[in-house]
Structure formats: structure tokens, C-alpha cells
Coordinates of C-alpha atoms in Angstrom, one line a residue:
E82 CA 2.6 8.3 27.9
E83 CA 3.0 4.7 26.6
K84 CA -0.6 4.5 25.5
L85 CA -0.3 7.9 23.7
T86 CA 2.9 6.8 22.0
E87 CA 1.3 3.5 21.0
Y88 CA -1.7 5.3 19.6
M89 CA 0.4 7.8 17.7
L90 CA 2.5 5.1 16.1
E91 CA -0.7 3.2 15.0
K92 CA -2.3 6.3 13.5
I93 CA 0.7 7.9 11.8
Q94 CA 1.6 4.6 10.1
E95 CA -1.8 4.9 8.3
I96 CA -0.6 8.0 6.5
K97 CA 1.0 7.3 3.1
G98 CA 4.3 9.0 2.7
V99 CA 5.3 9.2 6.3
R100 CA 8.5 7.5 7.5
I101 CA 9.0 7.0 11.2
A102 CA 12.4 7.2 12.8
G103 CA 13.2 4.5 15.4
P104 CA 11.4 1.4 16.5
L105 CA 7.8 0.8 15.8
D106 CA 7.3 -1.0 19.1
Y107 CA 6.0 1.6 21.6
R108 CA 7.6 -0.3 24.5
K109 CA 11.1 0.5 23.0
R110 CA 10.4 4.3 22.9
S111 CA 9.8 7.2 25.1
G112 CA 6.9 9.6 24.5
I113 CA 8.4 10.9 21.3
V114 CA 7.7 10.1 17.7
S115 CA 10.1 11.5 15.1
F116 CA 9.2 11.2 11.4
A117 CA 9.7 12.6 7.9
V118 CA 7.3 13.2 5.1
E119 CA 8.1 12.5 1.5
K120 CA 8.4 15.6 -0.7
F121 CA 8.4 18.0 2.2
S122 CA 11.2 19.2 4.5
P123 CA 10.7 18.8 8.2
H124 CA 10.7 22.5 8.5
E125 CA 7.8 22.8 6.1
V126 CA 5.8 20.2 8.0
A127 CA 6.5 21.9 11.3
L128 CA 5.5 25.3 9.9
L129 CA 2.2 23.9 8.6
L130 CA 1.4 22.2 11.9
S131 CA 2.3 25.4 13.8
S132 CA 0.0 27.4 11.7
R133 CA -2.8 25.0 12.9
G134 CA -1.9 25.3 16.5
I135 CA 0.2 22.2 16.9
A136 CA 3.7 22.6 18.4
V137 CA 6.4 20.2 17.1
R138 CA 10.2 20.5 16.6
S139 CA 12.0 20.1 13.3
G140 CA 15.6 19.5 12.4
Y141 CA 18.3 17.2 13.6
H142 CA 17.6 17.4 17.3
C143 CA 21.2 17.5 18.3
A144 CA 21.9 14.2 16.4
Q145 CA 22.7 15.1 12.8
P146 CA 25.2 12.2 12.3
L147 CA 22.5 9.7 13.4
H148 CA 19.8 11.3 11.2
E149 CA 22.1 11.0 8.2
K150 CA 23.1 7.4 9.0
L151 CA 19.4 6.5 9.2
G152 CA 18.7 8.3 5.9
F153 CA 16.9 11.3 7.3
L154 CA 19.2 13.8 5.4
E155 CA 17.1 16.8 6.2
G156 CA 16.2 15.8 9.7
T157 CA 12.8 14.9 11.2
V158 CA 9.7 16.3 12.7
R159 CA 9.5 15.4 16.4
A160 CA 6.2 15.2 18.3
S161 CA 6.2 14.5 22.0
F162 CA 3.5 13.5 24.5
Y163 CA 3.0 13.7 28.2
L164 CA 0.2 13.1 30.7
Y165 CA -1.7 16.3 29.7
N166 CA -2.2 15.1 26.1
L167 CA -5.3 13.2 24.9
P168 CA -5.9 10.8 22.1
W169 CA -8.2 13.2 20.2
E170 CA -5.2 15.5 19.8
I171 CA -3.3 12.7 18.0
D172 CA -6.4 12.3 15.8
E173 CA -6.4 16.0 14.9
F174 CA -2.6 15.9 14.4
C175 CA -2.9 13.0 11.9
R176 CA -5.9 14.5 10.2
I177 CA -4.1 17.8 9.5
L178 CA -0.9 16.0 8.5
K179 CA -2.8 13.7 6.1
E180 CA -4.7 16.7 4.6
F181 CA -1.5 18.5 4.0
I182 CA 0.4 15.8 2.2
T183 CA -2.4 14.3 0.1

């Protein structure tokens, strides 16, 4: 889970226009990466990913005041990982996301 989170943070930071919520140090996170994309609502991003077979959550994730304090006024997209996920899935996730926003 740590290795997947570390890999996701590395790969998603390469995509221009993506802002990550929370620390960039994978050791200070669980297997979740929340982010926002410039010019698109979290719900639009989640819908696109869902249409390509990738399940994520979008919104405030039961923490609207925190999202607003951190400047994520529309919420975030939340991707989570566990032992059944593989690095190539993160590659595909980032490829699709990058294709969508560029």
C-alpha cells in the first residue's frame, strides 16, 4: 500500500494542472490520494474515469470545512489503493487523466 501510494504521488505530480490534497510524503499518508484538476469539477473527473472503468469518489468526503480551508472549494477526487492494486493500474489512471485534461 505504501509503495502504491508513493508511486501514485510520483506519477500524478507529473500531470500539469493537478493539485494534491495533503502531504506529498507517502509515509505521512494512508493508501489514499485526493486531488483536484484545474478547470474541471471533481465530479466531471470522476465521471470521466468511471467511463473508462476506473472507480474513484468525488466530493467533500465528509470533510467539507477542511476542503474549503485548504482551498478545494468544489471538493476533490479520491483514489485509494490496497494490496490487490498494481502499479500498471496507476500508469493507466494517470494516462487517462492526462489525456483528459490536456
